[in-house]
mmCIF file of C-alpha atoms in Angstrom:
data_model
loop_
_atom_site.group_PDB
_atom_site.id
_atom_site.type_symbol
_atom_site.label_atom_id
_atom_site.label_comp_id
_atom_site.label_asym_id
_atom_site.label_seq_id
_atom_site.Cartn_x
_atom_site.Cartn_y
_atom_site.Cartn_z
ATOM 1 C CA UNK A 1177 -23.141 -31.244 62.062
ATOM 2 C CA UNK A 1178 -23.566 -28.485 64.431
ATOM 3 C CA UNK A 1179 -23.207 -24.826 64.842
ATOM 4 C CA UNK A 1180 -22.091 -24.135 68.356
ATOM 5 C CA UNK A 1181 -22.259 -20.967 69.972
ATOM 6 C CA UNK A 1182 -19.668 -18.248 69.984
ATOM 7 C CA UNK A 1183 -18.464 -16.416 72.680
ATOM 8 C CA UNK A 1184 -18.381 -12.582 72.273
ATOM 9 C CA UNK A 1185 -16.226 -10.305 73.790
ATOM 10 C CA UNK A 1186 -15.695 -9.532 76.696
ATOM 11 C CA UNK A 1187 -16.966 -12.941 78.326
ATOM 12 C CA UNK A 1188 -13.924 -13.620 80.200
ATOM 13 C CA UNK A 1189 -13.883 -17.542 79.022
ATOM 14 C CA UNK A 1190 -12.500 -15.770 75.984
ATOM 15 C CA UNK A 1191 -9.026 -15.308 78.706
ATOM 16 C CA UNK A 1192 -8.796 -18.887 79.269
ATOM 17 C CA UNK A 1193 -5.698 -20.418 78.146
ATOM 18 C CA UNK A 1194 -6.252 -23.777 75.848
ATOM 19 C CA UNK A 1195 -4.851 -26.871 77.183
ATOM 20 C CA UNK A 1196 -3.033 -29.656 75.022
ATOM 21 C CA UNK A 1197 -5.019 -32.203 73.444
ATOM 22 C CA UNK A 1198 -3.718 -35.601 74.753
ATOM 23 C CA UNK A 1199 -5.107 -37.978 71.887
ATOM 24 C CA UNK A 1200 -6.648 -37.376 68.176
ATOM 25 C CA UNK A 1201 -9.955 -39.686 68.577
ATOM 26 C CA UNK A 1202 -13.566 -39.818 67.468
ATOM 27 C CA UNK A 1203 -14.604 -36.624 70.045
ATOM 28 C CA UNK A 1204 -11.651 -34.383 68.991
ATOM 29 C CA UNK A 1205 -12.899 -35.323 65.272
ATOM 30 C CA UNK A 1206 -16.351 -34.469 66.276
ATOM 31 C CA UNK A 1207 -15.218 -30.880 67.445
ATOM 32 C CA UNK A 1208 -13.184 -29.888 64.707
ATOM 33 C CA UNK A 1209 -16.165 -30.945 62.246
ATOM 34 C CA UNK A 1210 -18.342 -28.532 64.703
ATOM 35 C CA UNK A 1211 -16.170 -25.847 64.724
ATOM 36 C CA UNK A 1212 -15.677 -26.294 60.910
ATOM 37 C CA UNK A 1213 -20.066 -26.256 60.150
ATOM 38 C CA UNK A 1214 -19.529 -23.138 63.003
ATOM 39 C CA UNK A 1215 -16.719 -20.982 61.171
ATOM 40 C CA UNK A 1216 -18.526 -21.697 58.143
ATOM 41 C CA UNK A 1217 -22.035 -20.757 59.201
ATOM 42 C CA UNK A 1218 -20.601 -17.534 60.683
ATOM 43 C CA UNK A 1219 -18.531 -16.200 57.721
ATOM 44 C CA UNK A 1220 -15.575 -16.739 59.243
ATOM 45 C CA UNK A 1221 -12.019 -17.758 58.005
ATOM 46 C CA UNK A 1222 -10.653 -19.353 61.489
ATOM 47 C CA UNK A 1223 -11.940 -20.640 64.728
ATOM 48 C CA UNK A 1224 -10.328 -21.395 67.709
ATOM 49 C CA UNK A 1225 -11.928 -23.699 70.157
ATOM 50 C CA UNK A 1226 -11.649 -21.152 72.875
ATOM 51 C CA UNK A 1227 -14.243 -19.356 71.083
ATOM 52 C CA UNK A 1228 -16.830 -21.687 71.727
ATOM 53 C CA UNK A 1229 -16.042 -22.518 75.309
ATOM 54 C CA UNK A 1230 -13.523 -25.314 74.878
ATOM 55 C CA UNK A 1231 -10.628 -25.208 76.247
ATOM 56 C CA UNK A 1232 -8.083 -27.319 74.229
ATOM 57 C CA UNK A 1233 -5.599 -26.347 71.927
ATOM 58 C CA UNK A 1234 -7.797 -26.786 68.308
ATOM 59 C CA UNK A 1235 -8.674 -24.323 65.323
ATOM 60 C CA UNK A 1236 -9.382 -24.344 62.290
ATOM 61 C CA UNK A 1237 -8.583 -22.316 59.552
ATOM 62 C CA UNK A 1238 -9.977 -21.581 55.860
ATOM 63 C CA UNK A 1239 -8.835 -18.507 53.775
ATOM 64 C CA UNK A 1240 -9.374 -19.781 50.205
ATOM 65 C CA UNK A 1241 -11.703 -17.814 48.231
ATOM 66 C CA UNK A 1242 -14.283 -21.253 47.311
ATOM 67 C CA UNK A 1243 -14.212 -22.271 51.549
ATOM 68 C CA UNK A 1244 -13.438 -25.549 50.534
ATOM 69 C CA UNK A 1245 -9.912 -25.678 51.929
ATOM 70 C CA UNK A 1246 -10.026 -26.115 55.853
ATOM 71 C CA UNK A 1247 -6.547 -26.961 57.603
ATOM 72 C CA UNK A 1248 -7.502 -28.286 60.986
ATOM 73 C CA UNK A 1249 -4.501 -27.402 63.687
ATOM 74 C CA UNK A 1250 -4.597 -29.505 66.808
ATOM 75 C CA UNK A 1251 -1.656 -28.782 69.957
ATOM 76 C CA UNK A 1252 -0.003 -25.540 67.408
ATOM 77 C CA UNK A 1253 3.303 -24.795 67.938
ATOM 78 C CA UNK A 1254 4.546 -21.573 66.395
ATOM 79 C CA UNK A 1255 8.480 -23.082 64.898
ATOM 80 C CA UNK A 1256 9.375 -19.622 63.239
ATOM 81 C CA UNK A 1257 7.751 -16.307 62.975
ATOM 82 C CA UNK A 1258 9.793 -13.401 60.193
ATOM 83 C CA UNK A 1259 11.269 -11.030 62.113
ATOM 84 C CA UNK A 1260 9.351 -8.452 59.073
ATOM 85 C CA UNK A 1261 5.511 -7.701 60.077
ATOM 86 C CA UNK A 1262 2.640 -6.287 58.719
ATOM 87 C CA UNK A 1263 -0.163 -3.987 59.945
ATOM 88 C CA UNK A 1264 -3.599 -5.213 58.551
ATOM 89 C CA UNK A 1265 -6.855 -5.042 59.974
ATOM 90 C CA UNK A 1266 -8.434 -8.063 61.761
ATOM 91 C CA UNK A 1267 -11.516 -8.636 63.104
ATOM 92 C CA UNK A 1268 -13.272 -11.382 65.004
ATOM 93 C CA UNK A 1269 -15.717 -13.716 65.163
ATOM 94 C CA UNK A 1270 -15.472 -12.734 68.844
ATOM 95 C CA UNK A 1271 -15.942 -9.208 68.635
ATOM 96 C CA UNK A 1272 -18.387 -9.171 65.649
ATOM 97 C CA UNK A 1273 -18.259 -5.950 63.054
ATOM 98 C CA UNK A 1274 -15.181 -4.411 65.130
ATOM 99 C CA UNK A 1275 -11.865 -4.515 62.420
ATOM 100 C CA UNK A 1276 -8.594 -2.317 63.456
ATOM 101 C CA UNK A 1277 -4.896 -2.749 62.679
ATOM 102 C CA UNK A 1278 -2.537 -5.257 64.094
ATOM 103 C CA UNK A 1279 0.883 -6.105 63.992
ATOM 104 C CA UNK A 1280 1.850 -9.383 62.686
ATOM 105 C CA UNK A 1281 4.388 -11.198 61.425
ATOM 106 C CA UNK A 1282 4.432 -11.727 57.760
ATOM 107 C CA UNK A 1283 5.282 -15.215 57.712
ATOM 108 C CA UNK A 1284 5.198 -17.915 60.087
ATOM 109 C CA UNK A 1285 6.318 -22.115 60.617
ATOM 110 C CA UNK A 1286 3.729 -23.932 62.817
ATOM 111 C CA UNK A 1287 4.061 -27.487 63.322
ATOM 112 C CA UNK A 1288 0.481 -29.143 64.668
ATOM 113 C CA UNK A 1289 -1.372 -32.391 64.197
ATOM 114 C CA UNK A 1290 -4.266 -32.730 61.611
ATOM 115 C CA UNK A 1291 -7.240 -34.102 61.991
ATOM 116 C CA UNK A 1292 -6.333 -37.752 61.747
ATOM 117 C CA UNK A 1293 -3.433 -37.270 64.389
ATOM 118 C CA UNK A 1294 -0.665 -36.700 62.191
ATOM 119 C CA UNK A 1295 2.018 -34.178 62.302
ATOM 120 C CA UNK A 1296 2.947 -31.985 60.192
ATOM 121 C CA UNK A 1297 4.535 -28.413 59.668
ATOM 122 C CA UNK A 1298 2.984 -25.782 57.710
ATOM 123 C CA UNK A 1299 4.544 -22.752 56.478
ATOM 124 C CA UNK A 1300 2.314 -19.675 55.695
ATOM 125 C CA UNK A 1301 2.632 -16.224 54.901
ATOM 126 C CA UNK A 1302 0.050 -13.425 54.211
ATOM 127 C CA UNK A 1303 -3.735 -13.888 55.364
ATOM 128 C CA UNK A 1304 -3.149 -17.466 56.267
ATOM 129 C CA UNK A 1305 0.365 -16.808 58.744
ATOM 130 C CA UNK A 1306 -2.110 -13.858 59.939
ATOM 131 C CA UNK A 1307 -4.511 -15.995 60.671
ATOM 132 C CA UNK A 1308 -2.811 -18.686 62.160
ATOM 133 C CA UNK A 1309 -1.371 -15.902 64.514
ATOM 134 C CA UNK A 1310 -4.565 -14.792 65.579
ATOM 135 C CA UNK A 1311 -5.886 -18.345 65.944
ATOM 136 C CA UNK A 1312 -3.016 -19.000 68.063
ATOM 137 C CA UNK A 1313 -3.417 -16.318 70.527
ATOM 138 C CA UNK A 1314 -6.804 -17.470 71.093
ATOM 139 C CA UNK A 1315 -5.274 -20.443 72.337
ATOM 140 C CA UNK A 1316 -3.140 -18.106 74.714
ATOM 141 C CA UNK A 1317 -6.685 -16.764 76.171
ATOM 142 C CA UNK A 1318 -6.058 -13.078 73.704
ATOM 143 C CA UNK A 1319 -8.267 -11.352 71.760
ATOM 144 C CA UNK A 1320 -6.870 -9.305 69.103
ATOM 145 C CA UNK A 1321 -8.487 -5.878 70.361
ATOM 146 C CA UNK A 1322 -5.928 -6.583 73.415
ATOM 147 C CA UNK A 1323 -3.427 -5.666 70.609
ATOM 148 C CA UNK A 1324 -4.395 -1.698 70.480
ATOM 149 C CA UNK A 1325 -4.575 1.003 73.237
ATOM 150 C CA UNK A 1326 -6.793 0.928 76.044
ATOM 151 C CA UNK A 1327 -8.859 4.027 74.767
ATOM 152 C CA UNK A 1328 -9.603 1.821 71.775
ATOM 153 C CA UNK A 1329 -10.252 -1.527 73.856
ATOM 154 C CA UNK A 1330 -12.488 0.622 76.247
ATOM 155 C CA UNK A 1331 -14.467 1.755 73.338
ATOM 156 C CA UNK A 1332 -14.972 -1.330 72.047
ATOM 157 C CA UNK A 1333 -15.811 -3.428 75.401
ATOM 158 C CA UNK A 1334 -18.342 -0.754 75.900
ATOM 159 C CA UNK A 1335 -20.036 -0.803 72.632
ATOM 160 C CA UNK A 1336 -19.909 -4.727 72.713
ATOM 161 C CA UNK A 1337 -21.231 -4.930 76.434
ATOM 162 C CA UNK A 1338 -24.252 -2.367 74.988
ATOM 163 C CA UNK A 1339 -25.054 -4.885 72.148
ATOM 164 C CA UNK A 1340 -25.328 -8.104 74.053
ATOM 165 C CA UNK A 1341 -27.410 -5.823 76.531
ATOM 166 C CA UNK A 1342 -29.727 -4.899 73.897
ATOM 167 C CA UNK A 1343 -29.922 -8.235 72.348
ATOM 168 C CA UNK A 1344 -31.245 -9.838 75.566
ATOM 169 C CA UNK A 1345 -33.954 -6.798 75.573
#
């Protein structure tokens, strides 16, 4: 059990696109546990490894209401995405307190490995297909603010830069 660090926006590690995870073993097990006790400890309801400066392709995701449903998605592959989407507002464990609207699709087929290796296909719609979206463009080095206009992204870069300024004061 750990609680790793997160990487805040804009630390540019957050750009860095995830590479494929060649084998489901005891260390891959060992990071998804870690990111779970992470997501967990930080309120969260999805992690990508990205987020804590490691680059493969691994989140994990829990939107019920107890936290005592995680769905671990190793090497995602979006299958189908609706062609209907949604506007909701998303936030970050990345960009901490920021929330603004995003497009997404309302539901989406992603077909991944689980914890133990095996594949599987999931389909979700509502918060979960939202936040297997977001997830997944984690993987894809994006953050979600990368999503609105560059007024907005400026604004926000700026008042993230000042916090992690004055937390190091």
């Amino acid at each position: 059990m750990a609680i790793l660090p997160i990487l805040c926006y804009p630390d540019p590690q957050l750009h860095t696109v995830a590479k494929p995870v060649a084998g489901v073993d005891e260390r891959v097990r060992q990071l998804v546990a870690d990111m779970l006790d992470t997501m967990y400890d930080a309120h969260g309801i999805g992690l990508a490894a990205t987020q804590i400066n490691v680059h493969e392709r691994v989140l994990v995701i829990d939107t019920s209401e107890e936290r005592n449903q995680p769905q671990v998605l190793i090497n995602p592959e979006l299958v189908w995405a609706s062609p209907d989407t949604v506007v909701g507002d998303e936030g970050c464990l990345s960009v901490p307190g920021i929330y603004d609207g995003v497009a997404r699709s309302v539901a989406v087929r992603v077909r991944a490995l689980d914890a133990n290796g095996v594949s599987r296909e999931i389909e979700a719609e509502g918060l979960l297909a939202v936040c297997i979206q977001h997830e997944m463009d984690h993987l894809l080095g994006k953050v979600f603010v990368e999503y609105l206009s560059p007024l907005k992204r400026n604004r926000i870069k700026s008042k993230m830069v000042k916090r992690q300024r004055e937390a190091r004061e």
